[in-house]
XYZ file of C-alpha atoms in Angstrom:
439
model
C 0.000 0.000 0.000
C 0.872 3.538 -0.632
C 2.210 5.534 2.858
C 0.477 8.290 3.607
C 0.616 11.696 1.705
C 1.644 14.839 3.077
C 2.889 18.285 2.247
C 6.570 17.785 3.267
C 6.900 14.644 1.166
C 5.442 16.026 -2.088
C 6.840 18.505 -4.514
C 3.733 20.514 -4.541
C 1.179 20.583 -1.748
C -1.283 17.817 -1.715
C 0.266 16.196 -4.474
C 2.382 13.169 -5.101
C 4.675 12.566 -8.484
C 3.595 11.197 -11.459
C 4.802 7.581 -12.028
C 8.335 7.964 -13.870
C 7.843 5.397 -16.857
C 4.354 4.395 -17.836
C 5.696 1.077 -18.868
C 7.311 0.628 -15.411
C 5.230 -2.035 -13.129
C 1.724 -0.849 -11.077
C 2.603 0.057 -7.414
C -0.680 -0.808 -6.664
C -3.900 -3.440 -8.081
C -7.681 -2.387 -8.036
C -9.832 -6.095 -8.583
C -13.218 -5.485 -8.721
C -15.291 -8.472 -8.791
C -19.179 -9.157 -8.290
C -20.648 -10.249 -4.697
C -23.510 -11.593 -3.542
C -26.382 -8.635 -2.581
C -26.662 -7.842 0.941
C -30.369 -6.951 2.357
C -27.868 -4.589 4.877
C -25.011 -3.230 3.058
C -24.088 -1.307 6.406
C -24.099 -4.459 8.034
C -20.714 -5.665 5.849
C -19.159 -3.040 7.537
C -16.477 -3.579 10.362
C -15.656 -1.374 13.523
C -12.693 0.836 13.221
C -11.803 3.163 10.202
C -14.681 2.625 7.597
C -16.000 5.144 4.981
C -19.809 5.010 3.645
C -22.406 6.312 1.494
C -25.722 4.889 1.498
C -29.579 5.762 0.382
C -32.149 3.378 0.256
C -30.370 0.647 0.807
C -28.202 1.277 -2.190
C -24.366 2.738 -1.904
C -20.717 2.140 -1.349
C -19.594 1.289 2.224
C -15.822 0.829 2.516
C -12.710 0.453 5.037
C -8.241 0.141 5.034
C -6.546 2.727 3.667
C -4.751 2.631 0.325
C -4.099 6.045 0.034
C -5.076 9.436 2.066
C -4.710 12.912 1.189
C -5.046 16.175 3.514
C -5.314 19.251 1.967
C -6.299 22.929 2.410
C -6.480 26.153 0.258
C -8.264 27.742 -2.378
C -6.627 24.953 -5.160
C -7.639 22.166 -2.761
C -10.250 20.595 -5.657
C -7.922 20.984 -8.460
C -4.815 19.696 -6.292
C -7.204 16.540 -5.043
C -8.048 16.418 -8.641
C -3.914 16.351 -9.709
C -3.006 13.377 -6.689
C -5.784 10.804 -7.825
C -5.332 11.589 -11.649
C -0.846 10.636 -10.539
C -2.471 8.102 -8.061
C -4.608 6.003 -10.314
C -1.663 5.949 -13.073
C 0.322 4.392 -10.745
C -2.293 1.352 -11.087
C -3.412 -1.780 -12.825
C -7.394 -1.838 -12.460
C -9.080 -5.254 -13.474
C -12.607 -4.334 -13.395
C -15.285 -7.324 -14.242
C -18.462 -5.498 -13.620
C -18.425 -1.803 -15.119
C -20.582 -0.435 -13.419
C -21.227 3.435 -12.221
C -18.803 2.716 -8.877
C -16.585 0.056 -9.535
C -13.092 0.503 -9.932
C -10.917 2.115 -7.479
C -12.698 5.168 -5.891
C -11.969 8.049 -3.489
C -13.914 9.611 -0.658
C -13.442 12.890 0.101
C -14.939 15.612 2.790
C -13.746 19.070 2.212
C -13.637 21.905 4.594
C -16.235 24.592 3.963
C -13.408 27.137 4.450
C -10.028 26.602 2.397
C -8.015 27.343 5.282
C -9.112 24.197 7.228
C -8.322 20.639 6.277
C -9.697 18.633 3.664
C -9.843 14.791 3.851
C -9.552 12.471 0.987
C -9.314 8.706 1.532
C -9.142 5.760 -0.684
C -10.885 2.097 0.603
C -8.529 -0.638 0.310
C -11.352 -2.575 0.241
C -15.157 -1.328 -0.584
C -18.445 -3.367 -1.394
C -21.095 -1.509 -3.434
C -24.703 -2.403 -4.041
C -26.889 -1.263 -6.901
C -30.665 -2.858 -7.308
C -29.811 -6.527 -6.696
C -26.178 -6.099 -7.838
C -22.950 -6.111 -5.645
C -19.360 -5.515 -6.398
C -15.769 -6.003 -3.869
C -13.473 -3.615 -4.884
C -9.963 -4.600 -3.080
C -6.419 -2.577 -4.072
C -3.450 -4.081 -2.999
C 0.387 -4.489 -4.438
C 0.753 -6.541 -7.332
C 1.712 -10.655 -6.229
C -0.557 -9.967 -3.432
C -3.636 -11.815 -2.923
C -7.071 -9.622 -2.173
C -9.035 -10.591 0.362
C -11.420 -13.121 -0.403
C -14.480 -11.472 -0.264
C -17.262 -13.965 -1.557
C -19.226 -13.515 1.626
C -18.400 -10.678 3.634
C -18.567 -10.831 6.963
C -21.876 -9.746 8.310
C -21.768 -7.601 11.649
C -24.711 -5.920 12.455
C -24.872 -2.914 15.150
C -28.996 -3.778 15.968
C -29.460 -3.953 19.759
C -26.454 -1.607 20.330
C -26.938 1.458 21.814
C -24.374 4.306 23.840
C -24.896 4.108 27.069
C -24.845 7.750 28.123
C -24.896 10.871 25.604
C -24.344 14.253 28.170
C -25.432 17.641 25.174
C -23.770 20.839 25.756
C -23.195 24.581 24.686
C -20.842 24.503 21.406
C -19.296 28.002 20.436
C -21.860 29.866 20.942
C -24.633 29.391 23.607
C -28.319 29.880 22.500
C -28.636 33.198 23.414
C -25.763 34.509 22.063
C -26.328 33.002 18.658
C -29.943 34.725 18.514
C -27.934 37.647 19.096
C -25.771 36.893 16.040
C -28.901 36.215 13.905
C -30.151 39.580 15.159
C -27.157 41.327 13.544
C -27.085 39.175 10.393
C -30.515 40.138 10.202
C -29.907 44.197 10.594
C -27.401 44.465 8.245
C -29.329 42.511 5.555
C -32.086 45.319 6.080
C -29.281 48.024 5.942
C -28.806 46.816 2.452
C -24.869 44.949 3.066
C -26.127 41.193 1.905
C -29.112 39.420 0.482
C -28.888 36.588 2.793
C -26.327 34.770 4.760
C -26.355 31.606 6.781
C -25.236 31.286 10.099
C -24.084 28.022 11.817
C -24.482 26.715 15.486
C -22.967 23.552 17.192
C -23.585 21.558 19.857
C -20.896 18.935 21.890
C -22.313 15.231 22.777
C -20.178 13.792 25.381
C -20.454 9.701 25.352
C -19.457 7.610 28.169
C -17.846 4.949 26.176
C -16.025 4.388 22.579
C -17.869 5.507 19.834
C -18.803 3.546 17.306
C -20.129 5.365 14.161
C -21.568 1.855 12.666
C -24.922 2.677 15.329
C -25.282 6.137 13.991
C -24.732 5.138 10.572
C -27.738 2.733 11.274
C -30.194 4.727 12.675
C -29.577 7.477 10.207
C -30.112 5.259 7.303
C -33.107 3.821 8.843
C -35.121 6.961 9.900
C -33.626 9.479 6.942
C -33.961 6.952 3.509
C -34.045 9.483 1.801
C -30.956 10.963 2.854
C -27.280 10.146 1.855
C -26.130 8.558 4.888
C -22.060 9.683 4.699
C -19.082 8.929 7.011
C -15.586 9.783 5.580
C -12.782 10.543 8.199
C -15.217 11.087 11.396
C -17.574 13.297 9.910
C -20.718 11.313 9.778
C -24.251 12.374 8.899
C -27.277 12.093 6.556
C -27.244 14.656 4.324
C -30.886 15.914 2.400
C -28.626 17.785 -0.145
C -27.415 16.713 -3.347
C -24.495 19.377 -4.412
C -23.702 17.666 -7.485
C -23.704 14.386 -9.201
C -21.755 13.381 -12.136
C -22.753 10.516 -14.626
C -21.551 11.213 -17.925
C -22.398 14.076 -19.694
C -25.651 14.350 -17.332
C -25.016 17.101 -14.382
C -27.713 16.777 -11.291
C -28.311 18.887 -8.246
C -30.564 19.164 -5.510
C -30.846 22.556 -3.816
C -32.789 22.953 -0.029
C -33.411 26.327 1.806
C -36.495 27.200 3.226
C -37.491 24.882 5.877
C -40.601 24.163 8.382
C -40.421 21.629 10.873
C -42.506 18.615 10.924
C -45.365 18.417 13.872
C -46.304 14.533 12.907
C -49.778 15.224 12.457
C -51.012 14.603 8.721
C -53.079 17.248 8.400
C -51.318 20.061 10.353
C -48.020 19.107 8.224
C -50.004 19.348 5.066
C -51.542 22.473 5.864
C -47.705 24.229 7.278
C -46.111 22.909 3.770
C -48.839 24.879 1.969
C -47.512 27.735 4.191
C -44.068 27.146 3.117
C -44.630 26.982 -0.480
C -46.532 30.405 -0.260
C -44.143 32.377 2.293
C -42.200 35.084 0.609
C -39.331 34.861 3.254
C -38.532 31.140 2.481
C -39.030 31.394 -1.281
C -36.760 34.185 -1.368
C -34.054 32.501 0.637
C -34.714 29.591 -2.059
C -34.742 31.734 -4.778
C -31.048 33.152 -4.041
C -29.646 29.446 -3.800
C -30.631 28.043 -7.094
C -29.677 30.652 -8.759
C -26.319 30.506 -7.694
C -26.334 26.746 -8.353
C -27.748 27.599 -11.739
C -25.320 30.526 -12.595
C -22.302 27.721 -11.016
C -23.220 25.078 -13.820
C -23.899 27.021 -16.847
C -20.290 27.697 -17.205
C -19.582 23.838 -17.755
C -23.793 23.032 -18.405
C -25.920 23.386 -21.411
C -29.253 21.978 -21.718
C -30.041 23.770 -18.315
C -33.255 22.504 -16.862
C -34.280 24.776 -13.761
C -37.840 24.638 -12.285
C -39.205 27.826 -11.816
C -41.457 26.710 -8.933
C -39.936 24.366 -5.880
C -41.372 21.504 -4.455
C -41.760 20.118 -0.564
C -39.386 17.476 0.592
C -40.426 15.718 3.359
C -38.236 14.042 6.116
C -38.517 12.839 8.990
C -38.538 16.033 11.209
C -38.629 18.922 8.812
C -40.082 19.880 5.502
C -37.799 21.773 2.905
C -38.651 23.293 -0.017
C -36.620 21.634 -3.124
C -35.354 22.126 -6.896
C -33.505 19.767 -8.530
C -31.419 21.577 -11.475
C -29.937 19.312 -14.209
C -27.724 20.073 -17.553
C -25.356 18.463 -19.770
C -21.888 18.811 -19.915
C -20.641 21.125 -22.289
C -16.815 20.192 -21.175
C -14.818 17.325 -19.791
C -15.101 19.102 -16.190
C -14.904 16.693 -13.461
C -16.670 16.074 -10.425
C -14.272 17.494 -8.135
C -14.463 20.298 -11.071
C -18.393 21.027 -10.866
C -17.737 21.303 -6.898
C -14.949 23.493 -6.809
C -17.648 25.872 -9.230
C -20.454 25.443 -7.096
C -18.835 25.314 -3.573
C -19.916 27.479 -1.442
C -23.849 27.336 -3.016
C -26.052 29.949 -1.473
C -27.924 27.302 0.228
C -25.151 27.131 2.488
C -23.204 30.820 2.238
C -25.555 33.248 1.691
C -25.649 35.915 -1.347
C -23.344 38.014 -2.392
C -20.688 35.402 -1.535
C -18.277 37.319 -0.294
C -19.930 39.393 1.775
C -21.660 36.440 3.394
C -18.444 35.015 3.971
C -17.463 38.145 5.986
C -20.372 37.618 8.171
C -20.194 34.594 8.858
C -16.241 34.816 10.192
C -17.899 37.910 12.311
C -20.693 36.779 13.622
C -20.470 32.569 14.095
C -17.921 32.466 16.357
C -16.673 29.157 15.256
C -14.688 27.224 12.629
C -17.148 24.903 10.437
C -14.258 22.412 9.738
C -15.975 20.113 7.078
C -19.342 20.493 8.037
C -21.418 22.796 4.857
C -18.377 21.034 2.650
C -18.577 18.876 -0.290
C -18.737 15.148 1.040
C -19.413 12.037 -1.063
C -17.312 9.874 -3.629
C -15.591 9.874 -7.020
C -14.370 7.590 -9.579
C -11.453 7.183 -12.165
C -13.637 8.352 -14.813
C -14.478 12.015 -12.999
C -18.105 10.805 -12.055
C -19.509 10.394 -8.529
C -21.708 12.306 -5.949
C -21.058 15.018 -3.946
C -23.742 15.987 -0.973
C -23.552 19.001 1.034
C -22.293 17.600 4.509
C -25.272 19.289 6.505
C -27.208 17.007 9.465
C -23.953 15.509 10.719
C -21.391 15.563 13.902
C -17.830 15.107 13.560
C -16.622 12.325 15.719
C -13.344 12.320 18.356
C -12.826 9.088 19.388
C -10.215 10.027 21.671
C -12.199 12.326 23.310
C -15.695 10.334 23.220
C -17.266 13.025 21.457
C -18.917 14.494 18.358
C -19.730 17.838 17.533
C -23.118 18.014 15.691
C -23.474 21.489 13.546
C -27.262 23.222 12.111
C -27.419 26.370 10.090
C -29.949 28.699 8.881
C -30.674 30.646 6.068
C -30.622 34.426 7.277
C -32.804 37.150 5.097
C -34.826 39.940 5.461
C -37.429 39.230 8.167
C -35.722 36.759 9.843
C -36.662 36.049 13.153
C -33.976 34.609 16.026
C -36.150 32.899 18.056
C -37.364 31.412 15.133
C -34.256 30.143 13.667
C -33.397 29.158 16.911
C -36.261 26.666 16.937
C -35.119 25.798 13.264
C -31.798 24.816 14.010
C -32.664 22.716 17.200
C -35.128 20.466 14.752
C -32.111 20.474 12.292
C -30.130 18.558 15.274
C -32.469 16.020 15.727
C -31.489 13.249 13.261
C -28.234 13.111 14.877
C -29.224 13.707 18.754
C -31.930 10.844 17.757
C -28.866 8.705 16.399
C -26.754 9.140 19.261
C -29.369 8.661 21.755
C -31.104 5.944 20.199
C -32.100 2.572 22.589
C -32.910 -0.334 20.990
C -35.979 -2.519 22.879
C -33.937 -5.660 21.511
């Protein structure tokens, strides 16, 4: 296996040399070869360092390290971009399935700010499930036998629970975060910004080891819908599609504008007619698909862009959602159509810059990876992005995760309001943590 990459061994930050002579032998061997379907495809998973993305069932759930990348800065997509292009020459792939992720992949999680670390890690070995079709995708050196994988071993987390989950004040405590909101919101009416969005957190202390396989589970159970993520301890369930890649087909999903859920038919019903018809929410949703829109028409044509959103429902909230599509008018890459799009409205606010300013006033806090591109890519510059938004990122040494919630900031806003908002943002992963099984 490839050591680990870092800045000081590479002659340009977060990248490694090309391989020398193409005719020169692999370092490293990517087998894919099919499996046997799983009804739980987060049950092949082991404890320990694992990677995952998941929705209905379907997905890519790996673990081992072949290669990792860190990375920061402005250039971080096109340098991640530059090490897997010199990575993946430096291999033979034998791929007997072909299908849309097979092969040697990579998962990444970048930081919402460039100044923070990005995480990029490739599976030595990852299982993926489409429909009723499965795939083991093992990298190794060359005379090396791969695992045998023609029954992986099955390890489920049901019954397991943590013991004792203690919540506390992140950055910011309540109050003083409706106080930020309060400022966001005057100098939106004195005419600086359109909208911004402002971030909270929250610390869960747990009395015992972590192990992200129960969160994974109960996310993927209650949020289907959702892309269930973990790559380098930041795990979540994400309702956001920032891009996917297939082809020459571009898709996104854009969220803002949100209601939470009350569990009564009727009463939900009646506040998503509400949402569809407020003028704050569909103004806050206006402002982030446009600047998805504007993002991919410089690599889209073929744009398809509903003029009216729809109501997506989870669990505990209700967003209002457009999915925008197009078709590539270049050979841009996935990590290309992020680097465009990151950071979307949805999660930044409009103008960009000056909603960047804000925020690094007024959140009093670093956002690390969380509002960040998370998700997977391929050899062939297609995969999925999501925005990394419902999530926690996880320090085992320390026994705890730190869950982040944002809200989208306009004209009109209300704190105590977005208060409430962000709180029923938190619940898929206070529910995950705190979770007891009657098994």
């Amino acid at each position: 296996m490839l050591p680990e990459d870092n800045h000081d061994l590479c002659p340009y930050p977060g990248e490694v040399s090309r391989h020398p002579h193409l005719d020169s032998p692999p370092l490293l061997v990517a087998t894919t070869r099919p499996l046997d379907a799983s009804e739980d495809l987060l049950s092949r998973l082991p404890a320990g360092d694992n990677v995952c993305w998941v929705r209905r069932g379907e997905g890519l759930v790996g673990w081992g390290s072949a290669a990792r990348l860190q990375v920061r800065g402005v250039e971080r997509f096109a340098r991640t971009q530059r090490w897997w292009t010199e990575l993946c020459d430096t291999m033979a792939i034998d791929d007997s399935v072909s299908l849309p992720g097979t092969g040697p992949l990579a998962f990444a999680s970048f930081s919402f700010d460039p100044h923070d670390p990005s995480e990029v890690v490739v599976p030595s070995t990852l299982i993926g499930q489409r429909g009723d079709q499965a795939w083991v995708t093992t990298i190794h050196a060359p005379g090396v036998e791969p695992e045998t994988m023609e029954s992986a071993r099955i390890d489920s987390t049901a019954g397991r629970s943590h013991a004792s989950v203690n919540w506390r004040e992140g950055s910011l405590s309540a109050p003083e975060w409706e106080k930020s909101v309060g400022r966001a919101v005057e100098r939106i009416n004195a005419g600086e910004l359109d909208k911004v969005v402002l971030a909270r957190d929250v610390v869960a202390d747990i009395d015992s080891e972590l192990d992200v396989r129960i969160i994974l589970d109960h996310l993927a159970r209650d949020y289907p819908t959702c892309w269930t993520f973990n790559v380098a301890n930041l795990v979540g369930a994400t309702p956001e599609l920032l891009v996917r890649r297939t082809g020459d087909l571009v898709t996104s999903r854009v969220l803002a504008g949100t209601v939470r859920r009350r569990g009564d038919t009727e009463e939900d019903h009646s506040l998503a007619q509400a949402l569809l018809a407020s003028d704050k929410d569909l103004a806050e949703h206006s402002y982030a698909v446009r600047s998805v829109a504007k993002a991919l028409a410089t690599h889209c044509t073929d744009m398809d862009v509903p003029e009216n959103p729809t109501v997506l429902e989870l669990a505990n909230v209700q967003h209002l959602a457009t999915d925008v599509t197009g078709r590539l008018a270049d050979d841009a890459s996935l990590l290309s159509l992020a680097a465009s799009l990151h950071p979307t409205a949805a999660v930044c606010g409009t103008p960009t810059e000056r909603a960047l300013t804000v925020i690094s006033e007024l959140e009093g806090m670093s956002r690390d990876r969380y509002a960040g591109p998370v998700g997977w890519f391929d050899t062939r510059g297609d995969g999925e992005f999501g925005i990394a938004l419902r999530c926690g990122l996880v320090d085992s040494q320390a026994y705890t995760i730190r869950a982040f919630a944002g809200c989208g900031i306009v004209a009109g806003s209300d704190p105590e309001h977005e208060l409430a908002e962000s709180r029923a943002k938190f619940i898929p992963m206070r529910s995950a943590l705190e979770a007891r099984s009657s098994t």
